[in-house]
């Protein structure tokens, strides 16, 4: 049977405390897990079967389904629950005894496995950006990447807790939404060389036969010497803030602060035009964060260096922000190296963890949670805020490829609806530079935010 370290057990208790608002005691013995309530002597919940597979870095686990309603329990999404790790579940799954309940599915092991991304450790089946792709994940292969299964199972556990200790008042969670914008390209023209501008003009004229854009390019480049012109197609910052403010949201803008490859930004964070932008964002109450450059995901010292550069830039601009979080450029992530790097750079949170090639619940949850390193078995200070949907995962041809369509919009809204049902957080990423067709994508974005 899988042996949990004391640190892992105390991390699991922390997850339960954040979810249910009470302190639990979790003990492991040859009889499995025993979950009891601190300061309440009576009763416990037993998990007799712990899955070894939840500690192995691979995706070859079996998967079963459980129909909660058939046993008199409720499922949050009114659907049967996917149960990774087992090929068959006993009936009934949950038994009530004189002074305790027995749950014959390893809900806490599932939580550990999913939240700590155990299946991704040491993987070599990566995409051309070195990322573990959705299509290789257990969730995608078994059709539940669009389900926050950890939250769904914890919601079942909540019902058992409530039956075991009826006097207990469990914490209620309110749905929330987080919008964020990776600033890969703050301007289409301002930071480009004249040589590139001329090449772009030729493209506008010869490939796209767009005379307006051809004439606009040199004009916007000239205007962009002091500040990014309002007419620049990538300068959607003010509009993004307007939309967020109209919906009582705060936008987070993540800036690139280093150059480690030609996949990185064409601006420097200290550029007066960028500082001006950051000042506007800060003045309007929005958040500034870090977007570590392309070559940093396996280089903790570079993530620290870029984080320090952002902190220094903010300080020089007189911008005071109590905590700094962000997201990796291209969602590049090596687990748990990148996680440890975020922690050691003193970051408050990371919000990288979605798959680039498919939207959904990479961590099985839409709740932010304290990170734990499954290799060193240490609890981290940094928190993980799972990303649920990035716009290009849904729209781009190289990923889901739904384009600017009703189907694309529906994917975002369905995921959002699931987060709402669980009382979690719908975290979405929309680049400031991703409104290439102007009005139509802006309207889609607005409907997703308002929907
Ligand atoms: Zn990026």
CSV table of C-alpha atoms and ligand atoms in Angstrom, one decimal:
chain,number,residue,atom,x,y,z
A,1,UNK,CA,0.0,0.0,0.0
A,2,UNK,CA,1.2,3.5,-0.8
A,3,UNK,CA,2.9,5.1,2.2
A,4,UNK,CA,2.2,8.8,2.7
A,5,UNK,CA,4.8,11.0,4.4
A,6,UNK,CA,3.7,13.1,7.4
A,7,UNK,CA,4.1,16.2,5.2
A,8,UNK,CA,1.8,14.7,2.5
A,9,UNK,CA,-0.8,13.9,5.2
A,10,UNK,CA,-0.7,17.4,6.7
A,11,UNK,CA,-0.9,18.9,3.2
A,12,UNK,CA,-4.1,16.8,2.5
A,13,UNK,CA,-5.5,18.1,5.8
A,14,UNK,CA,-4.8,21.6,4.7
A,15,UNK,CA,-6.7,21.0,1.4
A,16,UNK,CA,-9.7,19.7,3.4
A,17,UNK,CA,-9.5,22.6,5.8
A,18,UNK,CA,-9.6,25.1,3.0
A,19,UNK,CA,-12.5,23.3,1.4
A,20,UNK,CA,-14.7,22.5,4.4
A,21,UNK,CA,-13.5,25.1,6.9
A,22,UNK,CA,-12.6,22.7,9.7
A,23,UNK,CA,-9.5,21.0,11.0
A,24,UNK,CA,-9.2,17.3,10.3
A,25,UNK,CA,-6.9,14.6,11.5
A,26,UNK,CA,-5.7,12.1,8.9
A,27,UNK,CA,-4.0,8.9,9.9
A,28,UNK,CA,-2.7,6.1,7.8
A,29,UNK,CA,-2.4,2.4,8.9
A,30,UNK,CA,-2.6,-1.0,7.3
A,31,UNK,CA,-6.4,-0.4,7.3
A,32,UNK,CA,-6.0,2.6,5.0
A,33,UNK,CA,-6.9,6.2,5.9
A,34,UNK,CA,-8.9,7.2,9.0
A,35,UNK,CA,-10.3,10.8,8.8
A,36,UNK,CA,-11.5,12.3,12.0
A,37,UNK,CA,-12.3,15.8,13.2
A,38,UNK,CA,-10.0,17.7,15.5
A,39,UNK,CA,-11.7,18.5,18.8
A,40,UNK,CA,-14.6,16.1,18.1
A,41,UNK,CA,-14.0,12.7,19.6
A,42,UNK,CA,-17.0,10.9,18.1
A,43,UNK,CA,-16.8,9.0,14.8
A,44,UNK,CA,-14.6,8.9,11.7
A,45,UNK,CA,-14.6,8.2,8.0
A,46,UNK,CA,-12.6,5.2,6.8
A,47,UNK,CA,-11.0,4.8,3.4
A,48,UNK,CA,-9.9,1.1,3.4
A,49,UNK,CA,-8.5,1.0,-0.1
A,50,UNK,CA,-5.6,3.3,-1.1
A,51,UNK,CA,-4.4,3.1,-4.7
A,52,UNK,CA,-0.6,2.7,-5.3
A,53,UNK,CA,-1.2,4.1,-8.9
A,54,UNK,CA,-1.8,7.5,-7.4
A,55,UNK,CA,1.9,7.7,-6.7
A,56,UNK,CA,3.3,6.5,-10.0
A,57,UNK,CA,4.3,8.9,-12.8
A,58,UNK,CA,2.4,7.4,-15.7
A,59,UNK,CA,-1.1,7.6,-17.3
A,60,UNK,CA,-1.9,3.9,-17.6
A,61,UNK,CA,-4.4,3.8,-14.8
A,62,UNK,CA,-7.8,2.2,-15.3
A,63,UNK,CA,-10.9,4.3,-14.9
A,64,UNK,CA,-14.4,3.5,-13.7
A,65,UNK,CA,-17.6,5.5,-13.1
A,66,UNK,CA,-19.8,6.0,-10.1
A,67,UNK,CA,-23.5,6.9,-10.2
A,68,UNK,CA,-24.0,8.9,-7.0
A,69,UNK,CA,-27.8,9.3,-7.4
A,70,UNK,CA,-28.3,5.5,-7.6
A,71,UNK,CA,-26.9,5.2,-4.1
A,72,UNK,CA,-28.8,8.2,-2.7
A,73,UNK,CA,-26.0,10.8,-2.9
A,74,UNK,CA,-25.8,13.9,-5.0
A,75,UNK,CA,-23.4,14.6,-7.8
A,76,UNK,CA,-22.6,18.3,-8.4
A,77,UNK,CA,-23.0,18.1,-12.1
A,78,UNK,CA,-25.8,15.5,-12.2
A,79,UNK,CA,-23.5,13.1,-14.1
A,80,UNK,CA,-21.8,10.0,-13.0
A,81,UNK,CA,-18.4,10.6,-11.5
A,82,UNK,CA,-15.2,9.4,-13.3
A,83,UNK,CA,-13.2,7.3,-10.9
A,84,UNK,CA,-9.5,7.0,-12.0
A,85,UNK,CA,-7.3,4.3,-10.6
A,86,UNK,CA,-9.9,1.5,-10.4
A,87,UNK,CA,-11.5,-0.7,-13.1
A,88,UNK,CA,-14.5,-1.6,-10.9
A,89,UNK,CA,-16.0,0.0,-7.8
A,90,UNK,CA,-17.8,-2.0,-5.1
A,91,UNK,CA,-21.5,-1.5,-4.4
A,92,UNK,CA,-22.4,0.3,-2.3
A,93,UNK,CA,-19.5,2.7,-2.5
A,94,UNK,CA,-20.3,4.4,0.7
A,95,UNK,CA,-21.5,2.5,3.8
A,96,UNK,CA,-22.8,3.9,7.1
A,97,UNK,CA,-21.8,2.0,10.2
A,98,UNK,CA,-22.7,2.6,13.9
A,99,UNK,CA,-20.1,5.3,14.6
A,100,UNK,CA,-18.4,5.8,11.2
A,101,UNK,CA,-18.7,5.8,7.5
A,102,UNK,CA,-16.7,3.7,5.0
A,103,UNK,CA,-15.8,5.1,1.5
A,104,UNK,CA,-14.5,2.4,-0.8
A,105,UNK,CA,-12.9,4.8,-3.3
A,106,UNK,CA,-9.6,6.6,-2.6
A,107,UNK,CA,-10.9,10.2,-2.9
A,108,UNK,CA,-7.9,11.5,-1.0
A,109,UNK,CA,-5.4,9.6,-3.1
A,110,UNK,CA,-7.1,11.0,-6.2
A,111,UNK,CA,-6.8,14.5,-4.7
A,112,UNK,CA,-3.1,13.9,-4.1
A,113,UNK,CA,-2.5,12.5,-7.6
A,114,UNK,CA,-4.4,15.2,-9.5
A,115,UNK,CA,-3.4,18.3,-7.6
A,116,UNK,CA,0.2,17.3,-7.4
A,117,UNK,CA,0.3,16.3,-11.1
A,118,UNK,CA,2.0,13.0,-10.3
A,119,UNK,CA,1.4,11.6,-13.8
A,120,UNK,CA,3.5,14.3,-15.3
A,121,UNK,CA,6.7,13.7,-13.4
A,122,UNK,CA,9.7,12.7,-15.6
A,123,UNK,CA,7.6,12.3,-18.7
A,124,UNK,CA,9.3,12.2,-22.1
A,125,UNK,CA,6.3,12.1,-24.4
A,126,UNK,CA,6.3,15.9,-24.8
A,127,UNK,CA,5.2,18.3,-27.6
A,128,UNK,CA,7.6,20.5,-29.7
A,129,UNK,CA,7.7,23.1,-26.9
A,130,UNK,CA,8.7,20.5,-24.3
A,131,UNK,CA,5.2,20.4,-22.8
A,132,UNK,CA,3.2,17.5,-21.5
A,133,UNK,CA,0.2,17.5,-23.8
A,134,UNK,CA,-3.4,17.0,-22.9
A,135,UNK,CA,-3.8,14.2,-25.4
A,136,UNK,CA,-1.3,12.1,-23.4
A,137,UNK,CA,-3.1,12.7,-20.1
A,138,UNK,CA,-5.3,10.2,-18.3
A,139,UNK,CA,-8.1,12.8,-18.1
A,140,UNK,CA,-8.2,13.4,-21.9
A,141,UNK,CA,-7.9,9.7,-22.7
A,142,UNK,CA,-10.8,8.8,-20.4
A,143,UNK,CA,-12.9,11.8,-21.4
A,144,UNK,CA,-13.0,13.8,-18.2
A,145,UNK,CA,-10.7,16.7,-18.9
A,146,UNK,CA,-13.7,19.0,-18.9
A,147,UNK,CA,-14.7,17.8,-15.4
A,148,UNK,CA,-13.3,19.2,-12.1
A,149,UNK,CA,-13.3,15.7,-10.8
A,150,UNK,CA,-11.4,16.5,-7.5
A,151,UNK,CA,-14.1,19.1,-6.7
A,152,UNK,CA,-16.9,16.7,-7.6
A,153,UNK,CA,-15.5,14.0,-5.4
A,154,UNK,CA,-14.8,16.4,-2.5
A,155,UNK,CA,-18.4,17.5,-2.8
A,156,UNK,CA,-19.4,13.9,-2.2
A,157,UNK,CA,-17.0,13.7,0.7
A,158,UNK,CA,-18.6,16.8,2.1
A,159,UNK,CA,-22.0,15.1,2.1
A,160,UNK,CA,-20.5,12.1,4.0
A,161,UNK,CA,-18.8,14.5,6.5
A,162,UNK,CA,-22.2,16.2,7.0
A,163,UNK,CA,-23.9,12.8,7.7
A,164,UNK,CA,-21.1,11.8,10.0
A,165,UNK,CA,-21.1,15.1,11.9
A,166,UNK,CA,-24.6,16.6,11.4
A,167,UNK,CA,-23.9,19.5,13.8
A,168,UNK,CA,-20.9,20.7,11.6
A,169,UNK,CA,-21.4,23.7,9.4
A,170,UNK,CA,-19.3,23.3,6.3
A,171,UNK,CA,-17.7,26.3,4.5
A,172,UNK,CA,-19.7,27.6,1.6
A,173,UNK,CA,-17.8,28.8,-1.5
A,174,UNK,CA,-18.8,31.6,-3.9
A,175,UNK,CA,-18.2,31.3,-7.6
A,176,UNK,CA,-15.6,33.8,-8.8
A,177,UNK,CA,-13.8,34.6,-12.1
A,178,UNK,CA,-10.2,35.6,-12.8
A,179,UNK,CA,-9.2,37.1,-16.1
A,180,UNK,CA,-5.6,37.5,-17.1
A,181,UNK,CA,-3.6,38.6,-20.1
A,182,UNK,CA,-0.1,37.5,-21.0
A,183,UNK,CA,1.6,40.6,-22.5
A,184,UNK,CA,3.6,38.8,-25.2
A,185,UNK,CA,3.2,41.7,-27.7
A,186,UNK,CA,2.0,45.0,-26.2
A,187,UNK,CA,2.1,46.7,-29.6
A,188,UNK,CA,2.0,45.4,-33.2
A,189,UNK,CA,4.5,48.1,-34.4
A,190,UNK,CA,6.1,50.3,-31.7
A,191,UNK,CA,8.9,47.9,-30.7
A,192,UNK,CA,9.7,46.6,-34.1
A,193,UNK,CA,12.7,47.6,-36.2
A,194,UNK,CA,12.1,49.6,-39.4
A,195,UNK,CA,13.3,46.6,-41.4
A,196,UNK,CA,10.5,44.5,-39.8
A,197,UNK,CA,8.0,47.3,-40.4
A,198,UNK,CA,8.8,47.3,-44.1
A,199,UNK,CA,8.4,43.5,-44.3
A,200,UNK,CA,5.1,43.8,-42.5
A,201,UNK,CA,3.9,46.5,-44.9
A,202,UNK,CA,4.8,44.2,-47.9
A,203,UNK,CA,2.7,41.4,-46.2
A,204,UNK,CA,-0.3,43.7,-45.7
A,205,UNK,CA,-0.1,44.9,-49.3
A,206,UNK,CA,0.8,41.8,-51.3
A,207,UNK,CA,-0.6,38.9,-49.2
A,208,UNK,CA,-3.6,40.5,-47.6
A,209,UNK,CA,-4.2,43.4,-50.1
A,210,UNK,CA,-5.0,45.6,-47.1
A,211,UNK,CA,-4.1,49.1,-48.1
A,212,UNK,CA,-5.3,50.7,-44.8
A,213,UNK,CA,-3.0,48.5,-42.7
A,214,UNK,CA,-0.1,49.1,-45.1
A,215,UNK,CA,-0.3,52.9,-44.7
A,216,UNK,CA,-1.1,52.6,-40.9
A,217,UNK,CA,2.0,50.6,-40.1
A,218,UNK,CA,4.7,53.3,-40.6
A,219,UNK,CA,2.4,55.9,-39.1
A,220,UNK,CA,1.8,53.9,-35.9
A,221,UNK,CA,5.5,53.1,-35.7
A,222,UNK,CA,6.3,56.8,-35.8
A,223,UNK,CA,3.6,57.6,-33.3
A,224,UNK,CA,4.8,54.7,-31.0
A,225,UNK,CA,8.0,56.5,-30.1
A,226,UNK,CA,6.6,57.9,-26.8
A,227,UNK,CA,3.6,55.8,-26.1
A,228,UNK,CA,1.8,52.9,-27.7
A,229,UNK,CA,-0.9,54.6,-29.9
A,230,UNK,CA,-4.5,53.9,-29.1
A,231,UNK,CA,-5.0,52.8,-32.8
A,232,UNK,CA,-2.4,50.0,-32.5
A,233,UNK,CA,-4.4,46.7,-33.0
A,234,UNK,CA,-2.6,45.1,-30.0
A,235,UNK,CA,-3.2,48.1,-27.7
A,236,UNK,CA,-6.4,46.6,-26.2
A,237,UNK,CA,-5.4,47.3,-22.6
A,238,UNK,CA,-7.8,50.1,-21.9
A,239,UNK,CA,-10.7,48.2,-23.4
A,240,UNK,CA,-9.8,45.0,-21.4
A,241,UNK,CA,-9.8,47.1,-18.2
A,242,UNK,CA,-13.1,48.7,-19.2
A,243,UNK,CA,-14.7,45.2,-19.7
A,244,UNK,CA,-13.3,43.9,-16.4
A,245,UNK,CA,-14.4,47.0,-14.5
A,246,UNK,CA,-17.9,46.8,-15.9
A,247,UNK,CA,-18.1,43.3,-14.5
A,248,UNK,CA,-16.5,44.0,-11.1
A,249,UNK,CA,-13.4,42.0,-12.1
A,250,UNK,CA,-9.7,42.8,-11.8
A,251,UNK,CA,-7.6,42.0,-14.8
A,252,UNK,CA,-4.1,40.6,-14.3
A,253,UNK,CA,-1.4,41.5,-16.9
A,254,UNK,CA,1.7,39.4,-16.9
A,255,UNK,CA,4.9,41.0,-18.4
A,256,UNK,CA,7.9,39.3,-19.9
A,257,UNK,CA,11.1,40.4,-18.2
A,258,UNK,CA,13.9,38.6,-20.0
A,259,UNK,CA,15.1,37.3,-23.3
A,260,UNK,CA,16.1,33.7,-23.4
A,261,UNK,CA,15.1,32.9,-27.0
A,262,UNK,CA,13.6,34.4,-30.1
A,263,UNK,CA,10.2,33.3,-28.8
A,264,UNK,CA,10.3,36.1,-26.3
A,265,UNK,CA,9.0,39.7,-26.3
A,266,UNK,CA,10.3,42.6,-28.3
A,267,UNK,CA,10.0,45.0,-25.4
A,268,UNK,CA,12.0,45.6,-22.2
A,269,UNK,CA,10.0,46.1,-19.0
A,270,UNK,CA,11.9,49.3,-18.1
A,271,UNK,CA,10.9,50.9,-21.4
A,272,UNK,CA,9.1,54.2,-20.6
A,273,UNK,CA,6.2,53.1,-22.8
A,274,UNK,CA,5.8,49.9,-20.8
A,275,UNK,CA,6.1,51.7,-17.5
A,276,UNK,CA,3.4,54.1,-18.6
A,277,UNK,CA,1.2,51.2,-19.3
A,278,UNK,CA,1.9,49.6,-16.0
A,279,UNK,CA,1.1,52.8,-14.2
A,280,UNK,CA,-2.3,53.0,-15.9
A,281,UNK,CA,-3.1,49.5,-15.0
A,282,UNK,CA,-2.1,50.0,-11.4
A,283,UNK,CA,-3.9,53.3,-11.1
A,284,UNK,CA,-7.1,51.7,-12.3
A,285,UNK,CA,-6.7,48.9,-9.6
A,286,UNK,CA,-5.6,46.1,-11.9
A,287,UNK,CA,-2.8,43.7,-11.2
A,288,UNK,CA,0.7,43.3,-12.7
A,289,UNK,CA,2.5,40.0,-12.7
A,290,UNK,CA,5.3,38.0,-14.3
A,291,UNK,CA,5.4,36.0,-17.5
A,292,UNK,CA,8.8,34.2,-17.3
A,293,UNK,CA,10.5,34.0,-20.7
A,294,UNK,CA,10.5,31.0,-23.1
A,295,UNK,CA,13.8,29.4,-21.9
A,296,UNK,CA,13.3,29.6,-18.1
A,297,UNK,CA,11.0,26.7,-17.3
A,298,UNK,CA,13.9,24.4,-16.4
A,299,UNK,CA,16.1,27.2,-15.1
A,300,UNK,CA,15.0,28.3,-11.6
A,301,UNK,CA,17.8,30.9,-11.3
A,302,UNK,CA,16.4,32.6,-14.4
A,303,UNK,CA,12.9,32.7,-13.1
A,304,UNK,CA,14.2,34.3,-9.9
A,305,UNK,CA,16.2,36.8,-11.9
A,306,UNK,CA,13.2,37.8,-14.0
A,307,UNK,CA,11.0,38.0,-10.9
A,308,UNK,CA,13.6,40.3,-9.3
A,309,UNK,CA,13.7,42.4,-12.5
A,310,UNK,CA,9.9,42.9,-12.4
A,311,UNK,CA,10.0,43.8,-8.7
A,312,UNK,CA,12.7,46.4,-9.4
A,313,UNK,CA,10.8,47.9,-12.3
A,314,UNK,CA,7.7,48.2,-10.2
A,315,UNK,CA,9.7,49.8,-7.4
A,316,UNK,CA,11.3,52.3,-9.7
A,317,UNK,CA,7.8,53.2,-11.1
A,318,UNK,CA,6.5,53.7,-7.6
A,319,UNK,CA,4.0,50.8,-8.0
A,320,UNK,CA,3.3,49.0,-4.8
A,321,UNK,CA,1.8,45.6,-5.0
A,322,UNK,CA,1.7,43.3,-2.0
A,323,UNK,CA,2.1,40.1,-3.9
A,324,UNK,CA,3.2,39.0,-7.4
A,325,UNK,CA,2.0,36.0,-9.3
A,326,UNK,CA,1.9,35.1,-13.0
A,327,UNK,CA,2.2,32.5,-15.6
A,328,UNK,CA,4.8,30.8,-17.8
A,329,UNK,CA,5.2,31.9,-21.4
A,330,UNK,CA,3.8,29.2,-23.8
A,331,UNK,CA,2.6,27.4,-20.6
A,332,UNK,CA,5.9,25.7,-20.5
A,333,UNK,CA,6.2,23.6,-17.4
A,334,UNK,CA,8.4,20.8,-16.2
A,335,UNK,CA,6.9,19.2,-13.1
A,336,UNK,CA,7.9,19.8,-10.3
A,337,UNK,CA,11.0,21.9,-11.4
A,338,UNK,CA,9.0,24.9,-12.5
A,339,UNK,CA,6.8,24.8,-9.5
A,340,UNK,CA,9.8,24.7,-7.1
A,341,UNK,CA,11.3,27.7,-9.1
A,342,UNK,CA,8.1,29.8,-8.6
A,343,UNK,CA,8.2,29.0,-4.9
A,344,UNK,CA,11.9,29.8,-4.5
A,345,UNK,CA,11.4,33.1,-6.4
A,346,UNK,CA,9.0,34.2,-3.7
A,347,UNK,CA,6.0,34.3,-6.0
A,348,UNK,CA,2.5,34.3,-4.5
A,349,UNK,CA,0.8,32.1,-7.1
A,350,UNK,CA,1.2,30.5,-10.4
A,351,UNK,CA,-1.6,30.2,-13.0
A,352,UNK,CA,0.0,28.2,-15.8
A,353,UNK,CA,-1.6,24.9,-15.3
A,354,UNK,CA,-3.9,24.2,-18.1
A,355,UNK,CA,-2.9,22.3,-21.2
A,356,UNK,CA,-2.0,24.3,-24.3
A,357,UNK,CA,-3.6,21.9,-26.7
A,358,UNK,CA,-7.0,21.5,-24.9
A,359,UNK,CA,-8.9,23.6,-22.4
A,360,UNK,CA,-10.2,22.1,-19.1
A,361,UNK,CA,-9.2,21.0,-15.7
A,362,UNK,CA,-5.6,19.8,-15.9
A,363,UNK,CA,-5.4,19.7,-12.1
A,364,UNK,CA,-8.9,18.3,-11.7
A,365,UNK,CA,-10.0,21.4,-9.8
A,366,UNK,CA,-11.2,25.0,-10.2
A,367,UNK,CA,-10.1,25.9,-6.7
A,368,UNK,CA,-6.8,27.7,-5.9
A,369,UNK,CA,-4.7,25.5,-3.6
A,370,UNK,CA,-1.3,25.4,-1.7
A,371,UNK,CA,1.3,23.7,-3.8
A,372,UNK,CA,3.1,20.5,-2.6
A,373,UNK,CA,6.2,19.1,-4.2
A,374,UNK,CA,5.6,15.4,-4.8
A,375,UNK,CA,9.3,14.6,-5.3
A,376,UNK,CA,10.8,16.4,-2.3
A,377,UNK,CA,7.6,15.9,-0.3
A,378,UNK,CA,7.7,19.5,0.9
A,379,UNK,CA,4.8,21.9,1.2
A,380,UNK,CA,5.3,25.1,-0.7
A,381,UNK,CA,4.3,28.7,0.0
A,382,UNK,CA,3.3,29.3,-3.6
A,383,UNK,CA,-0.3,28.6,-4.5
A,384,UNK,CA,-1.5,27.0,-7.7
A,385,UNK,CA,-4.4,28.8,-9.4
A,386,UNK,CA,-5.4,26.4,-12.2
A,387,UNK,CA,-6.0,27.9,-15.6
A,388,UNK,CA,-9.2,26.6,-17.1
A,389,UNK,CA,-9.2,28.0,-20.6
A,390,UNK,CA,-6.8,29.9,-22.8
A,391,UNK,CA,-8.3,31.5,-25.8
A,392,UNK,CA,-5.9,29.9,-28.4
A,393,UNK,CA,-6.4,26.4,-27.0
A,394,UNK,CA,-10.0,26.6,-28.2
A,395,UNK,CA,-9.7,28.9,-31.2
A,396,UNK,CA,-6.3,28.1,-32.9
A,397,UNK,CA,-6.0,25.7,-35.8
A,398,UNK,CA,-3.0,23.9,-34.1
A,399,UNK,CA,-5.1,23.1,-31.0
A,400,UNK,CA,-8.9,22.6,-30.9
A,401,UNK,CA,-9.2,24.8,-34.0
A,402,UNK,CA,-12.8,26.0,-33.4
A,403,UNK,CA,-12.0,29.5,-34.7
A,404,UNK,CA,-14.3,32.4,-34.1
A,405,UNK,CA,-17.5,30.3,-33.8
A,406,UNK,CA,-20.5,29.6,-31.6
A,407,UNK,CA,-18.9,26.2,-30.7
A,408,UNK,CA,-15.8,27.9,-29.4
A,409,UNK,CA,-17.8,30.3,-27.3
A,410,UNK,CA,-19.9,27.4,-26.0
A,411,UNK,CA,-16.8,25.6,-24.7
A,412,UNK,CA,-15.8,28.6,-22.6
A,413,UNK,CA,-19.3,29.0,-21.2
A,414,UNK,CA,-19.7,25.3,-20.4
A,415,UNK,CA,-16.5,25.3,-18.5
A,416,UNK,CA,-17.5,28.4,-16.7
A,417,UNK,CA,-20.9,26.9,-15.8
A,418,UNK,CA,-19.2,23.9,-14.2
A,419,UNK,CA,-16.9,26.2,-12.1
A,420,UNK,CA,-20.1,28.1,-11.0
A,421,UNK,CA,-21.8,24.8,-10.0
A,422,UNK,CA,-18.9,23.8,-7.8
A,423,UNK,CA,-18.5,27.3,-6.3
A,424,UNK,CA,-15.0,27.5,-7.7
A,425,UNK,CA,-13.1,30.0,-9.9
A,426,UNK,CA,-13.2,30.3,-13.6
A,427,UNK,CA,-9.7,31.4,-14.6
A,428,UNK,CA,-9.3,32.4,-18.2
A,429,UNK,CA,-6.4,33.8,-20.3
A,430,UNK,CA,-7.0,36.1,-23.2
A,431,UNK,CA,-3.9,37.8,-24.7
A,432,UNK,CA,-4.2,41.5,-25.4
A,433,UNK,CA,-2.9,40.7,-28.9
A,434,UNK,CA,-5.6,38.1,-29.6
A,435,UNK,CA,-8.3,40.3,-31.1
A,436,UNK,CA,-6.9,40.0,-34.6
A,437,UNK,CA,-10.2,40.4,-36.4
A,438,UNK,CA,-11.3,43.3,-34.2
A,439,UNK,CA,-14.9,43.5,-33.3
A,440,UNK,CA,-16.0,39.9,-33.5
A,441,UNK,CA,-13.5,38.3,-31.1
A,442,UNK,CA,-14.1,41.3,-28.8
A,443,UNK,CA,-17.8,40.5,-28.7
A,444,UNK,CA,-17.1,36.9,-28.0
A,445,UNK,CA,-14.7,37.8,-25.2
A,446,UNK,CA,-17.3,40.1,-23.7
A,447,UNK,CA,-20.0,37.5,-23.8
A,448,UNK,CA,-17.7,35.0,-22.1
A,449,UNK,CA,-17.0,37.5,-19.3
A,450,UNK,CA,-20.6,38.4,-18.9
A,451,UNK,CA,-22.1,34.9,-19.4
B,1,LIG,ZN1,3.2,34.2,-23.5
